[in-house]
XYZ file of C-alpha atoms in Angstrom:
370
model
C -85.765 -153.032 -53.221
C -84.469 -149.497 -53.663
C -81.627 -149.019 -51.215
C -79.047 -146.540 -52.425
C -80.749 -143.947 -54.626
C -81.063 -140.464 -53.215
C -84.413 -139.457 -51.717
C -85.016 -135.738 -52.372
C -87.469 -134.224 -49.888
C -86.394 -130.572 -49.755
C -85.774 -129.657 -53.395
C -87.242 -130.311 -56.849
C -86.575 -133.062 -59.363
C -87.759 -131.048 -62.354
C -84.212 -130.803 -63.751
C -84.512 -134.499 -64.696
C -87.319 -133.549 -67.105
C -85.257 -131.409 -69.465
C -87.270 -132.261 -72.579
C -90.525 -130.982 -71.109
C -88.921 -127.786 -69.858
C -87.546 -127.147 -73.337
C -90.994 -127.575 -74.884
C -92.512 -125.200 -72.333
C -89.768 -122.641 -72.973
C -90.687 -122.715 -76.691
C -94.305 -121.919 -75.822
C -95.646 -125.398 -76.527
C -98.672 -126.697 -74.646
C -97.311 -129.398 -72.347
C -98.969 -131.938 -70.098
C -98.140 -131.773 -66.389
C -95.478 -134.173 -65.174
C -97.145 -134.604 -61.788
C -100.798 -134.154 -60.835
C -101.584 -133.681 -57.156
C -105.240 -134.483 -56.497
C -107.818 -135.952 -54.169
C -110.790 -138.211 -54.783
C -112.973 -136.457 -52.205
C -113.161 -133.280 -50.136
C -114.213 -135.336 -47.119
C -111.961 -136.067 -44.146
C -112.594 -137.734 -40.783
C -109.823 -135.781 -39.012
C -109.826 -132.156 -37.826
C -106.159 -131.125 -37.957
C -105.355 -127.733 -36.478
C -103.010 -126.875 -39.362
C -105.319 -127.998 -42.173
C -105.280 -125.748 -45.238
C -108.249 -127.603 -46.746
C -110.650 -125.594 -44.579
C -109.658 -122.591 -46.718
C -110.269 -124.406 -50.023
C -114.048 -124.884 -50.113
C -115.615 -125.023 -53.573
C -118.656 -126.586 -55.234
C -118.558 -130.323 -54.556
C -119.183 -133.005 -57.161
C -118.907 -136.788 -56.858
C -115.867 -138.326 -58.552
C -117.308 -141.632 -59.791
C -115.570 -144.788 -61.017
C -116.270 -143.707 -64.603
C -114.693 -140.308 -63.984
C -111.636 -142.005 -62.451
C -111.207 -144.335 -65.416
C -111.622 -141.559 -67.987
C -109.170 -139.384 -66.105
C -106.525 -142.122 -65.890
C -106.904 -142.907 -69.593
C -106.511 -139.206 -70.424
C -103.402 -138.895 -68.259
C -101.727 -141.766 -70.073
C -102.746 -140.392 -73.477
C -101.434 -136.839 -72.909
C -98.206 -137.834 -71.152
C -98.747 -137.283 -67.433
C -96.132 -139.282 -65.547
C -97.288 -139.341 -61.921
C -100.386 -138.873 -59.763
C -100.179 -138.152 -56.053
C -103.407 -138.586 -54.091
C -102.881 -135.794 -51.578
C -104.581 -132.420 -52.146
C -107.595 -131.221 -50.110
C -109.309 -134.388 -48.889
C -108.668 -137.863 -47.479
C -108.694 -140.020 -50.606
C -108.808 -143.274 -48.626
C -112.444 -142.402 -47.821
C -113.368 -142.697 -51.501
C -114.801 -146.073 -52.592
C -112.599 -145.744 -55.689
C -109.284 -145.222 -53.886
C -107.874 -148.740 -54.286
C -109.171 -148.992 -57.836
C -107.439 -145.780 -58.853
C -104.107 -146.753 -57.292
C -104.058 -150.227 -58.852
C -105.396 -149.250 -62.280
C -103.161 -146.184 -62.539
C -100.136 -148.318 -61.708
C -101.079 -150.965 -64.274
C -101.419 -148.235 -66.902
C -97.808 -147.225 -66.251
C -98.390 -144.124 -64.119
C -96.336 -143.560 -60.984
C -98.897 -143.553 -58.155
C -98.508 -142.238 -54.612
C -100.614 -141.116 -51.699
C -100.434 -139.091 -48.514
C -102.941 -139.933 -45.810
C -103.604 -139.607 -42.101
C -103.238 -143.394 -42.155
C -106.177 -144.329 -39.940
C -108.336 -145.937 -42.615
C -105.626 -148.127 -44.178
C -105.833 -151.466 -42.406
C -103.572 -154.426 -43.211
C -105.693 -156.117 -45.885
C -105.963 -152.900 -47.916
C -102.237 -152.250 -47.504
C -101.432 -155.693 -48.904
C -103.381 -154.778 -52.046
C -102.136 -151.220 -52.664
C -98.504 -151.104 -51.527
C -97.175 -153.027 -54.566
C -98.684 -150.311 -56.770
C -97.414 -147.219 -54.925
C -94.182 -145.301 -55.368
C -94.577 -143.828 -51.911
C -97.062 -143.792 -49.057
C -96.699 -140.917 -46.607
C -98.560 -140.742 -43.295
C -99.313 -137.339 -41.845
C -98.761 -137.888 -38.135
C -97.979 -134.515 -36.625
C -97.452 -135.523 -32.996
C -95.610 -138.308 -31.216
C -97.743 -138.724 -28.097
C -101.378 -139.854 -27.955
C -102.779 -136.912 -25.976
C -101.078 -134.269 -28.098
C -101.905 -136.225 -31.247
C -105.547 -135.986 -30.287
C -105.233 -132.229 -29.798
C -103.254 -131.507 -32.965
C -105.065 -133.927 -35.295
C -108.576 -133.425 -33.904
C -109.421 -137.079 -33.182
C -109.757 -139.496 -30.258
C -106.560 -140.494 -28.456
C -107.173 -144.160 -29.302
C -106.762 -143.392 -32.996
C -103.075 -142.693 -32.381
C -102.396 -146.338 -31.538
C -104.304 -147.515 -34.601
C -102.264 -145.250 -36.886
C -99.027 -146.475 -35.295
C -100.121 -150.079 -35.873
C -100.958 -149.301 -39.481
C -97.468 -147.860 -40.007
C -95.938 -150.991 -38.477
C -98.006 -153.056 -40.910
C -96.823 -150.940 -43.859
C -93.201 -151.508 -42.918
C -93.770 -155.239 -42.365
C -95.515 -155.705 -45.730
C -92.808 -153.776 -47.545
C -90.042 -155.913 -46.060
C -91.912 -159.197 -46.416
C -92.612 -158.649 -50.119
C -89.369 -156.774 -50.932
C -91.320 -153.825 -52.332
C -89.852 -150.639 -53.805
C -92.464 -148.436 -52.129
C -91.137 -145.747 -49.808
C -92.915 -145.479 -46.449
C -92.761 -142.021 -44.899
C -94.097 -140.097 -41.935
C -94.699 -136.353 -42.060
C -95.077 -133.668 -39.431
C -96.759 -130.451 -40.529
C -95.241 -128.266 -37.849
C -96.999 -125.322 -36.275
C -94.399 -123.533 -34.103
C -96.586 -123.957 -31.001
C -96.423 -127.745 -31.437
C -92.634 -127.944 -31.254
C -92.913 -130.057 -28.083
C -93.879 -132.967 -30.344
C -90.844 -132.859 -32.645
C -88.575 -135.058 -30.519
C -91.290 -137.521 -29.417
C -92.208 -137.990 -33.081
C -88.586 -138.452 -34.147
C -88.248 -141.139 -31.451
C -91.514 -142.755 -32.486
C -90.311 -142.995 -36.078
C -87.167 -144.724 -34.893
C -89.396 -147.346 -33.253
C -91.849 -147.763 -36.147
C -89.044 -147.846 -38.780
C -90.478 -146.084 -41.839
C -87.916 -144.928 -44.387
C -88.126 -141.333 -43.218
C -89.821 -138.686 -41.117
C -90.055 -135.306 -42.811
C -90.734 -132.185 -40.749
C -92.160 -129.322 -42.777
C -93.574 -125.839 -42.351
C -97.283 -125.001 -42.310
C -98.553 -123.138 -45.363
C -100.840 -120.186 -44.719
C -103.110 -118.058 -46.896
C -102.107 -114.622 -48.146
C -104.179 -113.068 -45.339
C -102.772 -115.382 -42.637
C -106.030 -117.215 -41.914
C -104.282 -120.058 -40.042
C -102.233 -117.651 -37.941
C -98.802 -119.140 -38.629
C -96.039 -117.016 -37.066
C -93.082 -117.801 -39.325
C -90.668 -115.863 -37.126
C -91.131 -118.515 -34.424
C -89.496 -121.255 -36.508
C -86.069 -119.740 -35.888
C -86.542 -120.201 -32.148
C -87.004 -123.971 -32.475
C -84.045 -124.678 -34.750
C -82.114 -126.437 -31.947
C -85.034 -128.836 -31.458
C -85.180 -129.551 -35.190
C -81.449 -130.213 -35.331
C -81.751 -132.588 -32.397
C -84.514 -134.432 -34.226
C -82.195 -135.001 -37.195
C -79.759 -136.760 -34.851
C -82.171 -139.686 -34.560
C -81.428 -140.662 -38.164
C -79.627 -143.923 -38.824
C -78.734 -146.008 -41.885
C -82.336 -147.025 -42.580
C -84.378 -144.195 -41.038
C -83.900 -140.534 -41.900
C -85.278 -137.491 -40.116
C -85.394 -134.728 -42.707
C -86.225 -131.105 -41.898
C -87.382 -128.962 -44.820
C -84.937 -126.229 -43.903
C -85.314 -124.264 -47.138
C -88.944 -123.459 -46.353
C -88.778 -123.369 -42.574
C -85.928 -120.849 -42.788
C -87.570 -118.663 -45.441
C -89.821 -116.708 -43.070
C -92.701 -117.626 -45.368
C -91.401 -115.472 -48.214
C -90.619 -115.989 -51.898
C -87.777 -114.481 -53.924
C -89.691 -114.728 -57.228
C -92.820 -113.030 -58.543
C -94.048 -115.068 -61.505
C -95.571 -118.509 -61.087
C -94.188 -120.936 -63.685
C -94.827 -124.235 -61.882
C -98.471 -125.194 -62.580
C -97.991 -126.406 -66.193
C -95.572 -128.985 -64.753
C -97.344 -129.756 -61.474
C -101.037 -128.952 -61.402
C -103.461 -129.553 -58.551
C -107.025 -130.838 -58.445
C -109.576 -130.659 -55.655
C -111.495 -133.622 -54.318
C -114.527 -131.953 -55.880
C -113.043 -132.592 -59.340
C -112.048 -128.939 -59.766
C -108.906 -128.308 -61.813
C -106.978 -125.196 -60.758
C -103.323 -124.146 -60.952
C -102.755 -124.904 -57.277
C -104.568 -125.759 -54.080
C -104.308 -122.226 -52.766
C -106.679 -121.194 -55.549
C -109.390 -123.826 -54.994
C -111.699 -121.563 -53.006
C -114.691 -120.099 -54.845
C -113.347 -116.570 -54.327
C -110.552 -117.452 -56.791
C -112.983 -118.544 -59.474
C -111.173 -116.532 -62.139
C -108.346 -119.089 -61.884
C -110.602 -122.155 -62.151
C -110.157 -124.135 -65.354
C -112.860 -126.794 -65.268
C -113.978 -129.980 -63.547
C -113.133 -133.558 -64.519
C -116.645 -134.620 -63.506
C -117.991 -132.577 -66.415
C -115.079 -132.301 -68.883
C -112.442 -134.807 -69.976
C -108.992 -133.788 -68.741
C -107.421 -134.218 -72.186
C -109.915 -131.718 -73.604
C -109.293 -129.313 -70.752
C -105.549 -129.481 -71.329
C -105.918 -128.337 -74.934
C -108.469 -125.628 -74.164
C -107.714 -121.924 -74.462
C -109.050 -121.462 -70.928
C -106.357 -123.767 -69.444
C -103.571 -121.841 -71.101
C -105.061 -118.407 -70.455
C -104.813 -119.156 -66.735
C -101.301 -120.614 -66.999
C -100.019 -117.722 -69.082
C -101.515 -115.142 -66.731
C -99.697 -116.656 -63.734
C -96.423 -116.492 -65.683
C -96.994 -112.890 -66.787
C -95.906 -109.565 -65.250
C -99.551 -109.043 -64.260
C -99.231 -111.665 -61.522
C -97.101 -111.273 -58.408
C -96.716 -114.422 -56.319
C -95.169 -112.422 -53.487
C -98.371 -110.436 -52.956
C -101.179 -112.510 -54.470
C -100.476 -116.006 -53.055
C -100.428 -117.844 -49.788
C -97.101 -118.907 -48.324
C -94.787 -121.570 -49.709
C -97.081 -123.558 -51.989
C -96.606 -127.042 -53.454
C -94.920 -125.615 -56.571
C -92.515 -123.408 -54.604
C -89.305 -125.325 -55.334
C -90.290 -125.828 -58.998
C -90.966 -122.101 -59.230
C -87.557 -121.285 -57.789
C -85.841 -123.479 -60.378
C -87.845 -122.200 -63.356
C -87.495 -118.586 -62.259
C -83.714 -118.970 -62.137
C -83.795 -120.672 -65.530
C -85.893 -117.910 -67.098
C -83.555 -115.249 -65.668
C -80.536 -117.061 -67.108
C -79.059 -117.793 -63.674
C -78.910 -121.521 -64.398
C -78.416 -123.503 -67.586
C -80.590 -126.409 -68.592
C -78.467 -129.542 -68.733
C -78.834 -133.187 -67.843
C -78.123 -133.600 -64.125
C -75.037 -135.608 -63.311
C -75.087 -138.800 -61.301
C -77.739 -141.405 -60.661
C -81.386 -140.396 -60.874
C -83.015 -139.948 -57.460
C -86.013 -141.880 -56.250
C -89.541 -140.805 -57.208
C -88.285 -139.009 -60.330
C -91.797 -138.329 -61.656
C -92.954 -136.590 -58.485
C -91.221 -133.316 -59.139
């Protein structure tokens, strides 16, 4: 079991992929290191902070054949990790377990984030040996408030808590390397749930609870008031005090303290960490899934093999545009996207502020999830 390696939750691990950065810097067409995707757009929750409601696009069914072709392509082109997160609840797909197990057997690092309700004990026994991490989005620590924030019945809270207990039990029983995490997507108005959730995590005993900001669109469709995060810093610091040797409460301070702003303009991250919708759509990032951003859409794995897409002129026209002076991430993007930390690193590298060298010390956990 992994015990001592560092777990990086508020930074990027891209520096450990020096060879791929060097190829990209030379203008070579590289495969992404990490692909963040979903197997469906469907979800049986109605979370108040959900960005997926802003990501609607034409829906297509990701079949078992599409899954198998996609996994084969990922191995062939050199993708290292697949995280089933993105814009839908992948555990609702009939191909979820198959993808996790087959991807793992093919040598890909596999992971998932989920609301955790659908994953009962028998399914957990089958998938946990094949996952690098499993993260449960549980953004409240009390049943009534959980119901309000997550948009479900209060009784579902107890089921999710039981499922987390089962995850922890299975991991310990089988001495698995999988990391079990809980995550709070924090809207400032829900700060009353920070401490109850930190206490709940201490009872359930996952490896960590991470508390992160809420991403919003460029026009503020979710209504996130980033100035309010500063007012709840004392609560967040108190939550961190519940950490112990085996359970960590981690606040994503770098984003929570940023006021929702970027210090870079060009977007370099997508060639290294691309996102895919549960509709099969391939786009640079989830913030560009919506049909109104069609000019950034590359293709769909339901219709086109991913390995062919990767070598297409269309794929690289989109990537090169995002990295050009014609694109300004400060004005043309939503706030604090998935690739934010990767973008910060690559922007500093391109400006000559940092040198590319092999990081010192032991590699952190989850090295392929950058």
